[in-house]
Amino acid sequence: VAGRREHVEPLADGAFPDDVLSALLGRLVRSGGLREAHDHADLHASLSETLALRHLLGSSDLAQGELAECLGLEKSTVSRLVAGLERRGWVSRRRDPENRRFIRLSLTIAGEEAARRIGAHLHEQHQALLDGLTPDELRALTVGLTALARVIADGHRSGE
Amino acid sequence: VAGRREHVEPLADGAFPDDVLSALLGRLVRSGGLREAHDHADLHASLSETLALRHLLGSSDLAQGELAECLGLEKSTVSRLVAGLERRGWVSRRRDPENRRFIRLSLTIAGEEAARRIGAHLHEQHQALLDGLTPDELRALTVGLTALARVIADGHRSGE
DNA sequence: AAAGATTGAGTTGTCAATCTTA
DNA sequence: TAAGATTGACAACTCAATCTTT
């Protein structure tokens, strides 16, 4: 694991408990490996859209605000995101008759189809990535990220 | 490590070698733990700006394009980023007299001062995060992220 | 007033096209 | 022509202000 690429640079080497954390994560996300644009056949969806479809496939009549919380996004972001999915005919929005403040989301038939195909594509992609890891590395990644998520969530809760 | 927060949701629990990878990373980055806005006293800089200052503190007369590569950003992004730093009087840009295609960057006196203070702040922040991890978790995080970076870089190189 | 959704303005990125210098 | 930098158009966020219901 010496110097396999020259422009991943000082990151992957040793000096970790340093400021480099962000750089690494930022680069990981940007690298394109995990990001954006899923084009399966004619379908296209951003990462957040893909994740949204995934959630909607699981639970119907989700309130828009709940979806936002699931995705870890602002309600405003999700408002526009869902508007896009609706425009494509993948999602239907109806005000909840019991409490008209809520907007209930569900997938259309076309939306379910799209969600399944795009979801499968995302899954393959990630599987391909994870297949590049040794079992030990995969274990380490899981443990490490889970722990990091915990610490961030905690620090978020208490003394920002 | 059961259910410490209710809205970190299905992520932190078991089902990892799944599509959840992006969600986790995305959330980590967004959570604010590693992101954005460093305000130390009167100073303010975005994460990328902070990282840029950090690099410039290390090596003077860096070409703008080199900086872009170090940061893993597009040259266009860095162009605007550096313009901002220059406007704040932290960086000076001069065309290289030997080859006027290059723009050479260096910190001003004020820039060095700012870089040091902001850098220290970032360091503290991350240290606080990492202090929340057990030694095992830290080791796991390092191994896991390093491996992930490798895999992404590889897949990037060859068959996209 | 307060909860949910939307809208507007600003930030940080990207990619593609152009300008400049060699 | 090609390498380096800039500019323009667009995407996906955020936060703050507003509109709509309760």
GROMACS .gro file of C-alpha atoms (C1' of nucleotides) in nm:
model
  364
    1VAL     CA    1   0.000   0.000   0.000
    2ALA     CA    2   0.294   0.222  -0.071
    3GLY     CA    3   0.256   0.483  -0.344
    4ARG     CA    4   0.004   0.337  -0.578
    5ARG     CA    5  -0.107   0.667  -0.723
    6GLU     CA    6   0.094   0.981  -0.729
    7HIS     CA    7  -0.174   1.238  -0.682
    8VAL     CA    8  -0.362   1.095  -0.390
    9GLU     CA    9  -0.060   1.243  -0.220
   10PRO     CA   10   0.015   1.296   0.142
   11LEU     CA   11  -0.321   1.167   0.247
   12ALA     CA   12  -0.306   0.794   0.232
   13ASP     CA   13   0.027   0.779   0.406
   14GLY     CA   14   0.066   0.754   0.777
   15ALA     CA   15   0.001   1.106   0.898
   16PHE     CA   16  -0.356   1.046   0.983
   17PRO     CA   17  -0.464   1.177   1.320
   18ASP     CA   18  -0.409   1.515   1.170
   19ASP     CA   19  -0.622   1.770   0.995
   20VAL     CA   20  -0.625   1.543   0.701
   21LEU     CA   21  -0.953   1.384   0.797
   22SER     CA   22  -1.162   1.627   0.601
   23ALA     CA   23  -0.938   1.620   0.305
   24LEU     CA   24  -0.965   1.247   0.287
   25LEU     CA   25  -1.338   1.235   0.322
   26GLY     CA   26  -1.387   1.528   0.093
   27ARG     CA   27  -1.175   1.367  -0.168
   28LEU     CA   28  -1.345   1.033  -0.128
   29VAL     CA   29  -1.679   1.187  -0.188
   30ARG     CA   30  -1.564   1.402  -0.474
   31SER     CA   31  -1.358   1.128  -0.638
   32GLY     CA   32  -1.669   1.021  -0.813
   33GLY     CA   33  -1.655   0.676  -0.674
   34LEU     CA   34  -1.959   0.725  -0.460
   35ARG     CA   35  -2.109   1.021  -0.620
   36GLU     CA   36  -2.376   1.147  -0.845
   37ALA     CA   37  -2.513   1.054  -1.173
   38HIS     CA   38  -2.662   0.712  -1.203
   39ASP     CA   39  -2.753   0.642  -1.559
   40HIS     CA   40  -2.909   0.306  -1.600
   41ALA     CA   41  -3.027   0.283  -1.957
   42ASP     CA   42  -3.240   0.593  -2.002
   43LEU     CA   43  -3.281   0.668  -1.632
   44HIS     CA   44  -3.087   0.940  -1.462
   45ALA     CA   45  -3.086   1.044  -1.099
   46SER     CA   46  -2.853   1.225  -0.864
   47LEU     CA   47  -2.731   1.048  -0.556
   48SER     CA   48  -2.983   1.213  -0.329
   49GLU     CA   49  -3.261   1.136  -0.572
   50THR     CA   50  -3.153   0.775  -0.582
   51LEU     CA   51  -3.153   0.755  -0.205
   52ALA     CA   52  -3.492   0.922  -0.192
   53LEU     CA   53  -3.639   0.670  -0.434
   54ARG     CA   54  -3.488   0.397  -0.226
   55HIS     CA   55  -3.662   0.524   0.086
   56LEU     CA   56  -3.992   0.565  -0.089
   57LEU     CA   57  -3.974   0.212  -0.217
   58GLY     CA   58  -3.955   0.101   0.143
   59SER     CA   59  -4.227   0.311   0.296
   60SER     CA   60  -4.525   0.456   0.120
   61ASP     CA   61  -4.707   0.772   0.218
   62LEU     CA   62  -4.400   0.914   0.380
   63ALA     CA   63  -4.431   1.279   0.480
   64GLN     CA   64  -4.193   1.505   0.296
   65GLY     CA   65  -4.035   1.625   0.614
   66GLU     CA   66  -3.972   1.272   0.730
   67LEU     CA   67  -3.795   1.199   0.406
   68ALA     CA   68  -3.576   1.502   0.462
   69GLU     CA   69  -3.480   1.376   0.803
   70CYS     CA   70  -3.403   1.029   0.670
   71LEU     CA   71  -3.179   1.170   0.403
   72GLY     CA   72  -3.015   1.417   0.637
   73LEU     CA   73  -3.110   1.706   0.410
   74GLU     CA   74  -3.292   2.035   0.463
   75LYS     CA   75  -3.660   2.033   0.401
   76SER     CA   76  -3.607   2.301   0.139
   77THR     CA   77  -3.365   2.080  -0.050
   78VAL     CA   78  -3.607   1.791  -0.041
   79SER     CA   79  -3.892   2.013  -0.151
   80ARG     CA   80  -3.709   2.091  -0.472
   81LEU     CA   81  -3.574   1.740  -0.508
   82VAL     CA   82  -3.919   1.587  -0.484
   83ALA     CA   83  -4.056   1.845  -0.724
   84GLY     CA   84  -3.808   1.710  -0.975
   85LEU     CA   85  -3.915   1.352  -0.918
   86GLU     CA   86  -4.277   1.453  -0.957
   87ARG     CA   87  -4.202   1.632  -1.282
   88ARG     CA   88  -4.054   1.309  -1.410
   89GLY     CA   89  -4.369   1.126  -1.313
   90TRP     CA   90  -4.199   0.910  -1.051
   91VAL     CA   91  -4.356   1.043  -0.737
   92SER     CA   92  -4.703   1.165  -0.648
   93ARG     CA   93  -4.756   1.427  -0.379
   94ARG     CA   94  -5.088   1.461  -0.204
   95ARG     CA   95  -5.178   1.670   0.095
   96ASP     CA   96  -5.275   1.458   0.388
   97PRO     CA   97  -5.654   1.490   0.422
   98GLU     CA   98  -5.631   1.435   0.798
   99ASN     CA   99  -5.386   1.718   0.841
  100ARG     CA  100  -5.338   1.932   0.538
  101ARG     CA  101  -5.002   2.060   0.654
  102PHE     CA  102  -4.837   1.734   0.553
  103ILE     CA  103  -4.750   1.629   0.204
  104ARG     CA  104  -4.758   1.254   0.156
  105LEU     CA  105  -4.526   1.101  -0.096
  106SER     CA  106  -4.558   0.778  -0.286
  107LEU     CA  107  -4.402   0.628  -0.592
  108THR     CA  108  -4.599   0.596  -0.911
  109ILE     CA  109  -4.583   0.273  -1.107
  110ALA     CA  110  -4.315   0.424  -1.325
  111GLY     CA  111  -4.143   0.545  -1.011
  112GLU     CA  112  -4.127   0.198  -0.862
  113GLU     CA  113  -3.980   0.065  -1.181
  114ALA     CA  114  -3.723   0.342  -1.189
  115ALA     CA  115  -3.639   0.304  -0.821
  116ARG     CA  116  -3.573  -0.065  -0.867
  117ARG     CA  117  -3.354  -0.027  -1.169
  118ILE     CA  118  -3.156   0.268  -1.039
  119GLY     CA  119  -3.123   0.105  -0.699
  120ALA     CA  120  -2.985  -0.211  -0.852
  121HIS     CA  121  -2.735  -0.008  -1.045
  122LEU     CA  122  -2.618   0.176  -0.734
  123HIS     CA  123  -2.588  -0.152  -0.554
  124GLU     CA  124  -2.369  -0.301  -0.825
  125GLN     CA  125  -2.149   0.001  -0.824
  126HIS     CA  126  -2.090  -0.016  -0.454
  127GLN     CA  127  -2.046  -0.386  -0.460
  128ALA     CA  128  -1.774  -0.344  -0.716
  129LEU     CA  129  -1.602  -0.100  -0.485
  130LEU     CA  130  -1.635  -0.313  -0.176
  131ASP     CA  131  -1.510  -0.614  -0.366
  132GLY     CA  132  -1.181  -0.432  -0.396
  133LEU     CA  133  -1.140  -0.439  -0.021
  134THR     CA  134  -1.004  -0.730   0.174
  135PRO     CA  135  -1.240  -0.871   0.436
  136ASP     CA  136  -1.027  -0.709   0.705
  137GLU     CA  137  -1.042  -0.375   0.536
  138LEU     CA  138  -1.415  -0.399   0.496
  139ARG     CA  139  -1.451  -0.478   0.862
  140ALA     CA  140  -1.225  -0.188   0.950
  141LEU     CA  141  -1.419   0.049   0.729
  142THR     CA  142  -1.746  -0.050   0.884
  143VAL     CA  143  -1.622  -0.016   1.238
  144GLY     CA  144  -1.440   0.309   1.167
  145LEU     CA  145  -1.720   0.485   0.986
  146THR     CA  146  -1.981   0.371   1.231
  147ALA     CA  147  -1.773   0.504   1.516
  148LEU     CA  148  -1.709   0.829   1.334
  149ALA     CA  149  -2.078   0.872   1.270
  150ARG     CA  150  -2.145   0.817   1.637
  151VAL     CA  151  -1.889   1.074   1.749
  152ILE     CA  152  -2.016   1.332   1.506
  153ALA     CA  153  -2.374   1.276   1.609
  154ASP     CA  154  -2.279   1.308   1.974
  155GLY     CA  155  -2.079   1.625   1.930
  156HIS     CA  156  -2.369   1.757   1.732
  157ARG     CA  157  -2.608   1.691   2.016
  158SER     CA  158  -2.412   1.846   2.296
  159GLY     CA  159  -2.147   2.119   2.285
  160GLU     CA  160  -2.134   2.201   1.914
  161VAL     CA  161  -2.326   0.101   2.007
  162ALA     CA  162  -2.693   0.028   1.992
  163GLY     CA  163  -2.932   0.310   1.914
  164ARG     CA  164  -2.767   0.616   2.051
  165ARG     CA  165  -2.951   0.860   1.830
  166GLU     CA  166  -3.280   0.805   1.664
  167HIS     CA  167  -3.227   0.986   1.343
  168VAL     CA  168  -2.896   0.841   1.236
  169GLU     CA  169  -3.133   0.563   1.149
  170PRO     CA  170  -3.072   0.250   0.952
  171LEU     CA  171  -2.720   0.354   0.875
  172ALA     CA  172  -2.516   0.276   1.179
  173ASP     CA  173  -2.671  -0.062   1.226
  174GLY     CA  174  -2.536  -0.376   1.072
  175ALA     CA  175  -2.656  -0.357   0.715
  176PHE     CA  176  -2.341  -0.213   0.577
  177PRO     CA  177  -2.217  -0.384   0.264
  178ASP     CA  178  -2.522  -0.232   0.107
  179ASP     CA  179  -2.603   0.083  -0.082
  180VAL     CA  180  -2.572   0.265   0.240
  181LEU     CA  181  -2.213   0.356   0.182
  182SER     CA  182  -2.291   0.683   0.011
  183ALA     CA  183  -2.555   0.776   0.256
  184LEU     CA  184  -2.315   0.733   0.540
  185LEU     CA  185  -2.036   0.928   0.381
  186GLY     CA  186  -2.269   1.193   0.256
  187ARG     CA  187  -2.415   1.237   0.596
  188LEU     CA  188  -2.078   1.239   0.762
  189VAL     CA  189  -1.962   1.518   0.544
  190ARG     CA  190  -2.283   1.714   0.570
  191SER     CA  191  -2.326   1.660   0.943
  192GLY     CA  192  -2.110   1.960   0.994
  193GLY     CA  193  -1.855   1.767   1.189
  194LEU     CA  194  -1.597   1.799   0.921
  195ARG     CA  195  -1.736   2.072   0.719
  196GLU     CA  196  -1.717   2.432   0.636
  197ALA     CA  197  -1.702   2.751   0.822
  198HIS     CA  198  -1.408   2.796   1.051
  199ASP     CA  199  -1.447   3.107   1.251
  200HIS     CA  200  -1.154   3.170   1.473
  201ALA     CA  201  -1.203   3.510   1.626
  202ASP     CA  202  -1.258   3.738   1.328
  203LEU     CA  203  -1.125   3.495   1.067
  204HIS     CA  204  -1.353   3.298   0.843
  205ALA     CA  205  -1.269   3.042   0.581
  206SER     CA  206  -1.443   2.754   0.409
  207LEU     CA  207  -1.297   2.409   0.440
  208SER     CA  208  -1.129   2.423   0.102
  209GLU     CA  209  -0.989   2.764   0.179
  210THR     CA  210  -0.851   2.635   0.506
  211LEU     CA  211  -0.688   2.343   0.330
  212ALA     CA  212  -0.547   2.574   0.066
  213LEU     CA  213  -0.393   2.801   0.328
  214ARG     CA  214  -0.249   2.496   0.493
  215HIS     CA  215  -0.079   2.390   0.173
  216LEU     CA  216   0.053   2.735   0.103
  217LEU     CA  217   0.200   2.753   0.449
  218GLY     CA  218   0.399   2.446   0.361
  219SER     CA  219   0.524   2.538   0.019
  220SER     CA  220   0.572   2.884  -0.118
  221ASP     CA  221   0.549   2.983  -0.483
  222LEU     CA  222   0.317   2.697  -0.560
  223ALA     CA  223   0.160   2.712  -0.905
  224GLN     CA  224  -0.214   2.751  -0.897
  225GLY     CA  225  -0.267   2.432  -1.091
  226GLU     CA  226  -0.051   2.237  -0.851
  227LEU     CA  227  -0.261   2.359  -0.565
  228ALA     CA  228  -0.571   2.240  -0.746
  229GLU     CA  229  -0.424   1.897  -0.782
  230CYS     CA  230  -0.321   1.884  -0.417
  231LEU     CA  231  -0.668   1.976  -0.307
  232GLY     CA  232  -0.836   1.745  -0.554
  233LEU     CA  233  -1.035   2.032  -0.700
  234GLU     CA  234  -1.086   2.166  -1.049
  235LYS     CA  235  -0.855   2.443  -1.155
  236SER     CA  236  -1.159   2.660  -1.212
  237THR     CA  237  -1.271   2.613  -0.856
  238VAL     CA  238  -0.927   2.700  -0.728
  239SER     CA  239  -0.910   3.001  -0.953
  240ARG     CA  240  -1.211   3.150  -0.780
  241LEU     CA  241  -1.106   3.026  -0.441
  242VAL     CA  242  -0.767   3.191  -0.465
  243ALA     CA  243  -0.924   3.508  -0.598
  244GLY     CA  244  -1.116   3.521  -0.273
  245LEU     CA  245  -0.806   3.474  -0.063
  246GLU     CA  246  -0.633   3.746  -0.260
  247ARG     CA  247  -0.923   3.982  -0.206
  248ARG     CA  248  -0.884   3.927   0.166
  249GLY     CA  249  -0.517   4.011   0.138
  250TRP     CA  250  -0.398   3.665   0.240
  251VAL     CA  251  -0.242   3.549  -0.083
  252SER     CA  252  -0.041   3.719  -0.352
  253ARG     CA  253  -0.052   3.597  -0.710
  254ARG     CA  254   0.227   3.673  -0.952
  255ARG     CA  255   0.285   3.540  -1.298
  256ASP     CA  256   0.599   3.335  -1.315
  257PRO     CA  257   0.857   3.547  -1.503
  258GLU     CA  258   1.027   3.236  -1.639
  259ASN     CA  259   0.706   3.106  -1.786
  260ARG     CA  260   0.424   3.350  -1.782
  261ARG     CA  261   0.162   3.078  -1.813
  262PHE     CA  262   0.199   2.992  -1.446
  263ILE     CA  263   0.061   3.185  -1.158
  264ARG     CA  264   0.271   3.155  -0.848
  265LEU     CA  265   0.100   3.175  -0.513
  266SER     CA  266   0.237   3.277  -0.179
  267LEU     CA  267   0.096   3.384   0.151
  268THR     CA  268   0.122   3.743   0.261
  269ILE     CA  269   0.224   3.820   0.618
  270ALA     CA  270  -0.139   3.849   0.711
  271GLY     CA  271  -0.203   3.527   0.524
  272GLU     CA  272   0.053   3.336   0.726
  273GLU     CA  273  -0.098   3.464   1.044
  274ALA     CA  274  -0.445   3.365   0.931
  275ALA     CA  275  -0.331   3.026   0.806
  276ARG     CA  276  -0.174   2.947   1.141
  277ARG     CA  277  -0.472   3.051   1.345
  278ILE     CA  278  -0.732   2.888   1.127
  279GLY     CA  279  -0.521   2.576   1.093
  280ALA     CA  280  -0.490   2.545   1.467
  281HIS     CA  281  -0.862   2.579   1.501
  282LEU     CA  282  -0.928   2.306   1.246
  283HIS     CA  283  -0.679   2.086   1.419
  284GLU     CA  284  -0.849   2.129   1.755
  285GLN     CA  285  -1.184   2.052   1.602
  286HIS     CA  286  -1.065   1.730   1.451
  287GLN     CA  287  -0.875   1.636   1.757
  288ALA     CA  288  -1.192   1.671   1.958
  289LEU     CA  289  -1.364   1.436   1.717
  290LEU     CA  290  -1.088   1.181   1.714
  291ASP     CA  291  -1.070   1.191   2.090
  292GLY     CA  292  -1.418   1.048   2.089
  293LEU     CA  293  -1.292   0.734   1.922
  294THR     CA  294  -1.134   0.444   2.101
  295PRO     CA  295  -0.781   0.357   1.983
  296ASP     CA  296  -0.923   0.054   1.807
  297GLU     CA  297  -1.181   0.260   1.629
  298LEU     CA  298  -0.923   0.512   1.522
  299ARG     CA  299  -0.707   0.237   1.384
  300ALA     CA  300  -1.005   0.088   1.205
  301LEU     CA  301  -1.102   0.425   1.058
  302THR     CA  302  -0.753   0.484   0.928
  303VAL     CA  303  -0.723   0.142   0.772
  304GLY     CA  304  -1.074   0.151   0.629
  305LEU     CA  305  -1.058   0.495   0.476
  306THR     CA  306  -0.713   0.440   0.337
  307ALA     CA  307  -0.827   0.122   0.173
  308LEU     CA  308  -1.138   0.287   0.039
  309ALA     CA  309  -0.933   0.569  -0.107
  310ARG     CA  310  -0.712   0.313  -0.276
  311VAL     CA  311  -1.003   0.123  -0.427
  312ILE     CA  312  -1.166   0.437  -0.555
  313ALA     CA  313  -0.844   0.561  -0.705
  314ASP     CA  314  -0.789   0.228  -0.875
  315GLY     CA  315  -1.136   0.204  -1.019
  316HIS     CA  316  -1.092   0.557  -1.136
  317ARG     CA  317  -0.775   0.469  -1.319
  318SER     CA  318  -0.895   0.164  -1.505
  319GLY     CA  319  -1.249   0.067  -1.602
  320GLU     CA  320  -1.450   0.360  -1.467
  321DA     C1'  321  -4.801   3.084   1.779
  322DA     C1'  322  -4.606   2.665   1.572
  323DA     C1'  323  -4.550   2.294   1.226
  324DG     C1'  324  -4.488   2.184   0.751
  325DA     C1'  325  -4.371   2.336   0.292
  326DT     C1'  326  -4.193   2.670  -0.036
  327DT     C1'  327  -3.916   3.046  -0.218
  328DG     C1'  328  -3.505   3.352  -0.259
  329DA     C1'  329  -3.031   3.448  -0.205
  330DG     C1'  330  -2.577   3.280  -0.140
  331DT     C1'  331  -2.190   2.902  -0.140
  332DT     C1'  332  -1.906   2.547  -0.321
  333DG     C1'  333  -1.859   2.250  -0.654
  334DT     C1'  334  -1.860   2.072  -1.179
  335DC     C1'  335  -1.782   2.077  -1.686
  336DA     C1'  336  -1.720   2.305  -2.124
  337DA     C1'  337  -1.564   2.705  -2.377
  338DT     C1'  338  -1.243   3.073  -2.411
  339DC     C1'  339  -0.835   3.367  -2.336
  340DT     C1'  340  -0.332   3.391  -2.291
  341DT     C1'  341   0.132   3.254  -2.329
  342DA     C1'  342   0.481   2.938  -2.510
  343DT     C1'  343  -0.102   2.321  -3.085
  344DA     C1'  344  -0.119   2.277  -2.610
  345DA     C1'  345  -0.071   2.409  -2.120
  346DG     C1'  346  -0.239   2.709  -1.765
  347DA     C1'  347  -0.598   3.019  -1.607
  348DT     C1'  348  -1.049   3.226  -1.638
  349DT     C1'  349  -1.537   3.266  -1.734
  350DG     C1'  350  -2.020   3.114  -1.793
  351DA     C1'  351  -2.386   2.803  -1.724
  352DC     C1'  352  -2.558   2.471  -1.420
  353DA     C1'  353  -2.620   2.135  -0.993
  354DA     C1'  354  -2.691   2.047  -0.516
  355DC     C1'  355  -2.662   2.219  -0.097
  356DT     C1'  356  -2.756   2.575   0.307
  357DC     C1'  357  -2.999   2.934   0.575
  358DA     C1'  358  -3.349   3.277   0.641
  359DA     C1'  359  -3.793   3.459   0.522
  360DT     C1'  360  -4.257   3.356   0.390
  361DC     C1'  361  -4.697   3.114   0.300
  362DT     C1'  362  -5.040   2.775   0.466
  363DT     C1'  363  -5.262   2.508   0.789
  364DT     C1'  364  -5.371   2.385   1.265
   0.00000   0.00000   0.00000
